[in-house]
Short mmCIF file of C-alpha atoms in Angstrom, two decimals:
data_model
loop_
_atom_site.label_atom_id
_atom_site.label_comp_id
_atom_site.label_asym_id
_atom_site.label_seq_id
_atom_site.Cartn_x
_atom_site.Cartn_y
_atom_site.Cartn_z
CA UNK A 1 202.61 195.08 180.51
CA UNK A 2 204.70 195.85 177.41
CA UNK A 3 203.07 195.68 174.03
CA UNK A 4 204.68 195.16 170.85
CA UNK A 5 203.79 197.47 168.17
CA UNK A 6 203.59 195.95 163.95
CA UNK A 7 202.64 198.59 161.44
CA UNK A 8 202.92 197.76 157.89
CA UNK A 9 203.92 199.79 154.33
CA UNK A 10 203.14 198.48 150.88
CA UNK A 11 205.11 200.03 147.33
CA UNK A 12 203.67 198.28 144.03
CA UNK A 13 206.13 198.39 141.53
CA UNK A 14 205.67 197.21 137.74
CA UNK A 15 206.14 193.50 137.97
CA UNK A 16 208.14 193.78 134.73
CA UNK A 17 210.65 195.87 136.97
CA UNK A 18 211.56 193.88 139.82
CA UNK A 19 214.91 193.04 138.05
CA UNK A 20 217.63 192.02 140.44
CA UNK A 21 219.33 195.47 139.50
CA UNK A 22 216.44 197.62 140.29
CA UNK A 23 215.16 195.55 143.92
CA UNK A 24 219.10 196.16 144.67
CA UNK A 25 217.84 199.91 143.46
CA UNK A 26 214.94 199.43 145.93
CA UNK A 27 217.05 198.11 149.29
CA UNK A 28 219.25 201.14 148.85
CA UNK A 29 216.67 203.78 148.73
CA UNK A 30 214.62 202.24 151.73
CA UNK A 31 217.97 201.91 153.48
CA UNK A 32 218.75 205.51 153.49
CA UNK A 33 215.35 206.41 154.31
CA UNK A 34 215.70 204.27 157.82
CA UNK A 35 219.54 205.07 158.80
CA UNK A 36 217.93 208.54 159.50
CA UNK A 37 216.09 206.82 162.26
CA UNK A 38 219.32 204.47 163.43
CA UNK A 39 218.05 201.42 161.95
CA UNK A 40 220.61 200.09 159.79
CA UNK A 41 220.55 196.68 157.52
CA UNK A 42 221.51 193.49 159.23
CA UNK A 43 221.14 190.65 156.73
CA UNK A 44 219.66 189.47 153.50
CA UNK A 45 218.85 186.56 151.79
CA UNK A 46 216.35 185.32 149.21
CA UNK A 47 213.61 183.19 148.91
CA UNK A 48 212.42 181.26 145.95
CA UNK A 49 211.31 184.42 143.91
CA UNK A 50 211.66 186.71 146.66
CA UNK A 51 214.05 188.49 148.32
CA UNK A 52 213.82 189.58 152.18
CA UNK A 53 216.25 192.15 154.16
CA UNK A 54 216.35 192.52 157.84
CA UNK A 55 217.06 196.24 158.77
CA UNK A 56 216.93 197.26 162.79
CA UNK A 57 218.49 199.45 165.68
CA UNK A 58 221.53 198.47 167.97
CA UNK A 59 219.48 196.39 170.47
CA UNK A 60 217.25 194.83 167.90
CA UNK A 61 214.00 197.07 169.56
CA UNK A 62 212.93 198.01 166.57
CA UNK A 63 213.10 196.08 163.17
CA UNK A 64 211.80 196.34 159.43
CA UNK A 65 211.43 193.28 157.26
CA UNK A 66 211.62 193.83 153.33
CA UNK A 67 210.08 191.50 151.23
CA UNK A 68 210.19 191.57 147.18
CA UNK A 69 207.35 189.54 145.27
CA UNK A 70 207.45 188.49 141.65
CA UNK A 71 204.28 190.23 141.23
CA UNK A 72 206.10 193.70 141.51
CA UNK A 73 205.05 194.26 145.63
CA UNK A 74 207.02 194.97 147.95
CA UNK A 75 206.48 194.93 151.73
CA UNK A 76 207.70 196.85 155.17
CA UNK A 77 206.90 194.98 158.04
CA UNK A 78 207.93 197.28 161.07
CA UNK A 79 208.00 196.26 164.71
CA UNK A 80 209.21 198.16 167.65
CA UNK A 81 208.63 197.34 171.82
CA UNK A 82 210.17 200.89 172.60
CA UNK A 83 208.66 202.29 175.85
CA UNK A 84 208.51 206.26 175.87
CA UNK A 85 209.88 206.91 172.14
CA UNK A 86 208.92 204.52 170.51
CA UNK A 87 210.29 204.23 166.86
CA UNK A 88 207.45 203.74 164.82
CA UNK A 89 204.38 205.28 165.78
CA UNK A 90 201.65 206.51 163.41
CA UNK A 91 202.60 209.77 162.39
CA UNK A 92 206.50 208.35 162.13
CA UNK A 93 205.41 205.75 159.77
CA UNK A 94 203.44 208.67 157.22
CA UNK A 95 206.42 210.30 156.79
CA UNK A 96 208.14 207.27 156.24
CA UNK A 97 205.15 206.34 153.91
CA UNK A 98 205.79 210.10 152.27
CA UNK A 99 209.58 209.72 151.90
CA UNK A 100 209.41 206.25 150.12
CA UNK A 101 206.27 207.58 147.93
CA UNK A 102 208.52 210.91 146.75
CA UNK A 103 211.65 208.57 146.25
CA UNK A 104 210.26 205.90 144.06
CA UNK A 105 207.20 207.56 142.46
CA UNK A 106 205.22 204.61 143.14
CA UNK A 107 201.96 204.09 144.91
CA UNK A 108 202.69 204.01 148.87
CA UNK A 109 200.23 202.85 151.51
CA UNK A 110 200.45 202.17 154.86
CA UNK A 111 198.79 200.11 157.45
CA UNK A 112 197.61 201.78 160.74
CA UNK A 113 199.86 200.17 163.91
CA UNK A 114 198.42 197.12 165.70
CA UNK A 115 199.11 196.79 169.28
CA UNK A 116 200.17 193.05 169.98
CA UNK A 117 200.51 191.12 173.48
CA UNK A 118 197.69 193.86 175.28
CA UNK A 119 196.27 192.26 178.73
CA UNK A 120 193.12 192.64 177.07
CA UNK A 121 192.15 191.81 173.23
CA UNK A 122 191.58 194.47 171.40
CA UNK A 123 190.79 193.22 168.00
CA UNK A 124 187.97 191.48 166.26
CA UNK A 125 186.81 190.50 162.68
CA UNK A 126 183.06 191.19 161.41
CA UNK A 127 181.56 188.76 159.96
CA UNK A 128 183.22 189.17 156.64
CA UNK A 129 186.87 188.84 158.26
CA UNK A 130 187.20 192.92 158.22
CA UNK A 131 189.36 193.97 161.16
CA UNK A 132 187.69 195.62 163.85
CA UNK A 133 189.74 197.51 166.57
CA UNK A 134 188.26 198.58 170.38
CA UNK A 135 189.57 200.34 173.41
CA UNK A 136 188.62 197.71 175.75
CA UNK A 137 190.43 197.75 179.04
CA UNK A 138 189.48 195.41 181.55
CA UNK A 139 188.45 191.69 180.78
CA UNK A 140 185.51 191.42 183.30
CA UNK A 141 184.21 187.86 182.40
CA UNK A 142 185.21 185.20 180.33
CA UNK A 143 184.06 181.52 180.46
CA UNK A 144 183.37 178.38 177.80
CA UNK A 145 179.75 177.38 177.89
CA UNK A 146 178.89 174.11 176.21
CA UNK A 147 178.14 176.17 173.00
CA UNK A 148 180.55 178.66 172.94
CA UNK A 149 183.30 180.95 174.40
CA UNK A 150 181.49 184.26 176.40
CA UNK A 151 184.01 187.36 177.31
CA UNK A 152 182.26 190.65 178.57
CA UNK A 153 184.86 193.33 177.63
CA UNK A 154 184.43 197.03 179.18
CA UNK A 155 185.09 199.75 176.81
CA UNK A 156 185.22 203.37 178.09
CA UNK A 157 183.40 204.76 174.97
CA UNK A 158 180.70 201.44 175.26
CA UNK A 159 180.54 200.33 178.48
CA UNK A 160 180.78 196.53 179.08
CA UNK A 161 180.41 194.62 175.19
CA UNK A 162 179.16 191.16 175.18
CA UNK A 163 181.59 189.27 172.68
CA UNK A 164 180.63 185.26 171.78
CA UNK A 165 183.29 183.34 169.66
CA UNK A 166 184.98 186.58 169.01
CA UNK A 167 181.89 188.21 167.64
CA UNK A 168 180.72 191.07 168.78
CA UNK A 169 177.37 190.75 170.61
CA UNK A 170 175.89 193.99 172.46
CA UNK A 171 177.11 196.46 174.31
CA UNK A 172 175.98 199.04 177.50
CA UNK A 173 175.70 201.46 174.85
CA UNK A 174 173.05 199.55 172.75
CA UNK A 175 170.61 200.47 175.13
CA UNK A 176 168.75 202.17 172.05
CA UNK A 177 168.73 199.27 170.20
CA UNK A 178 166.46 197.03 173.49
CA UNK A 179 164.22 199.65 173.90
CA UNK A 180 162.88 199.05 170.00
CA UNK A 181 162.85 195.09 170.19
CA UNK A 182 160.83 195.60 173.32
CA UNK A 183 158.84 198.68 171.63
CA UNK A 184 159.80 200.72 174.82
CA UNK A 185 156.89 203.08 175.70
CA UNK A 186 154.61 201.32 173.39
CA UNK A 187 153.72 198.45 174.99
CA UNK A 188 152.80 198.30 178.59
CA UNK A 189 154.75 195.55 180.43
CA UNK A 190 153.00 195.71 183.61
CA UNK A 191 151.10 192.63 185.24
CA UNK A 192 151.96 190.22 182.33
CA UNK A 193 153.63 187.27 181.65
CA UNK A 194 156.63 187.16 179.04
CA UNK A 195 158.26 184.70 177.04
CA UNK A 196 161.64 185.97 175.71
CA UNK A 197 163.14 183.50 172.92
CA UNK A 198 167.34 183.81 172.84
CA UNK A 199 168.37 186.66 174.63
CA UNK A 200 171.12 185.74 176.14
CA UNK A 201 172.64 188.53 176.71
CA UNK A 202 170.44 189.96 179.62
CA UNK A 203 169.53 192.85 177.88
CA UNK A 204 165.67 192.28 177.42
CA UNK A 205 165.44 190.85 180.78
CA UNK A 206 167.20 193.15 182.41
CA UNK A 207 165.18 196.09 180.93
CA UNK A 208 161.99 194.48 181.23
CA UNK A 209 162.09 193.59 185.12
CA UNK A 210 162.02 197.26 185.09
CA UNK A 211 158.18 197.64 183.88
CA UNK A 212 156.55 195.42 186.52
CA UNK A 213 155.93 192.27 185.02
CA UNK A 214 154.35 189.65 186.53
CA UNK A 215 156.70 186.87 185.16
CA UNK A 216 159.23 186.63 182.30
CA UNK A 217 160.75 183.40 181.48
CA UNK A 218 163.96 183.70 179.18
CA UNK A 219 165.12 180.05 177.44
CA UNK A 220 168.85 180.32 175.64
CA UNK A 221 170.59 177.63 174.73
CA UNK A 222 173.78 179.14 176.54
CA UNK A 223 173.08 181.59 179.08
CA UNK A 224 174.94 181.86 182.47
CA UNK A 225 173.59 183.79 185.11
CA UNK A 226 176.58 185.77 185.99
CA UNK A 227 176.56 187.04 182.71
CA UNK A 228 173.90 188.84 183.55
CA UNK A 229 174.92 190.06 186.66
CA UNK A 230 178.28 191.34 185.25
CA UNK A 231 177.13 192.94 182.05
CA UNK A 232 175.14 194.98 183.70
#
């Protein structure tokens, strides 16, 4: 499946700068910085306060959006769907980042690529909205239970990942993190009766059945039972 690449490069200017003269100034330079790489300017036009050029390659395959703000920012929105070559990867983009930083002695940074239209999400926020990216690889469950949406996700690096509304849950690899709720090798297990409280995720269970009990009883208010038998 082909994947569309978007990588991003901010320049802050002065915002007492941004004259028409000098964001002509601007265009110019980040022109001649991209014909190197075939990808010429297309079109221009301006918005309100801003001003936005379109630059890209002969097929449109790859493209860069310009954008001027009053505030003295200006953005590079790059995009590419290049099998093979493709025109902006990471290391293409810091020396793009370098040449722009040593042309207009300004403060340059740019935004690692994000992979768009994967088979398989790849990116999640935490639970203050900061971007999280995984390998995952393989969608290996996903269903909408009366309280929310469940995916289990495998990961080479952390096995299958329990993910509910987009948050991340547990993982394979957590396996550390069960065996202190359940104070693993602490408590004995064997011959009793347990009450686990949430845990919908299979993980206690799972990892209790394994010390003999006589009976463990579970109650979550959205658990499936082929959850359990996938994540695992």
């Amino acid at each position: 499946m082909k994947e569309v690449r978007t990588s991003m490069i901010d320049l802050q200017f002065d915002n007492n700068t941004l004259t028409p003269e000098k964001i002509s100034s601007i265009v110019k330079g980040v022109e001649d910085i991209l014909l190197s790489r075939l990808i010429r300017r297309r079109y221009e036009t301006a918005f309100g306060e801003s001003y936005v050029v379109n630059f890209s390659n002969e097929d449109g395959s790859a493209t860069c959006i310009l954008r001027t703000y009053p505030f003295g920012l200006v953005t590079l929105t790059f995009e590419d769907c290049l099998e093979g070559d493709a025109a902006f990867t990471n290391p293409k983009l810091e020396e793009i980042r370098k040449e722009l930083q040593r042309h207009f002695k300004v403060k340059v940074e740019k935004i690692p690529i994000i992979k768009r239209g994967s088979a398989v999400p790849l990116y999640f926020t935490t639970a203050d909205e900061r971007i999280l990216e995984y390998d995952f690889n393989k969608v290996v469950f996903e269903a909408e239970s009366p309280y929310q949406n469940i995916k289990i996700l495998h990961s080479p690096t952390l096995g299958n990942c329990l993910i509910l509304d987009d948050l991340q849950n547990l993982a394979e690899s957590d396996i550390n993190y069960t065996h202190g709720v359940m104070k693993y090798g602490s408590i004995s297990y064997t011959g009793k009766e347990v009450l686990i409280l949430g845990g919908g995720d299979g993980a206690l269970l799972h990892e209790l059945l394994k010390e003999n009990p006589k009976f463990v009883t579970m109650v979550d208010i959205s658990f499936k039972d082929n959850v359990l038998l996938l994540f695992f």
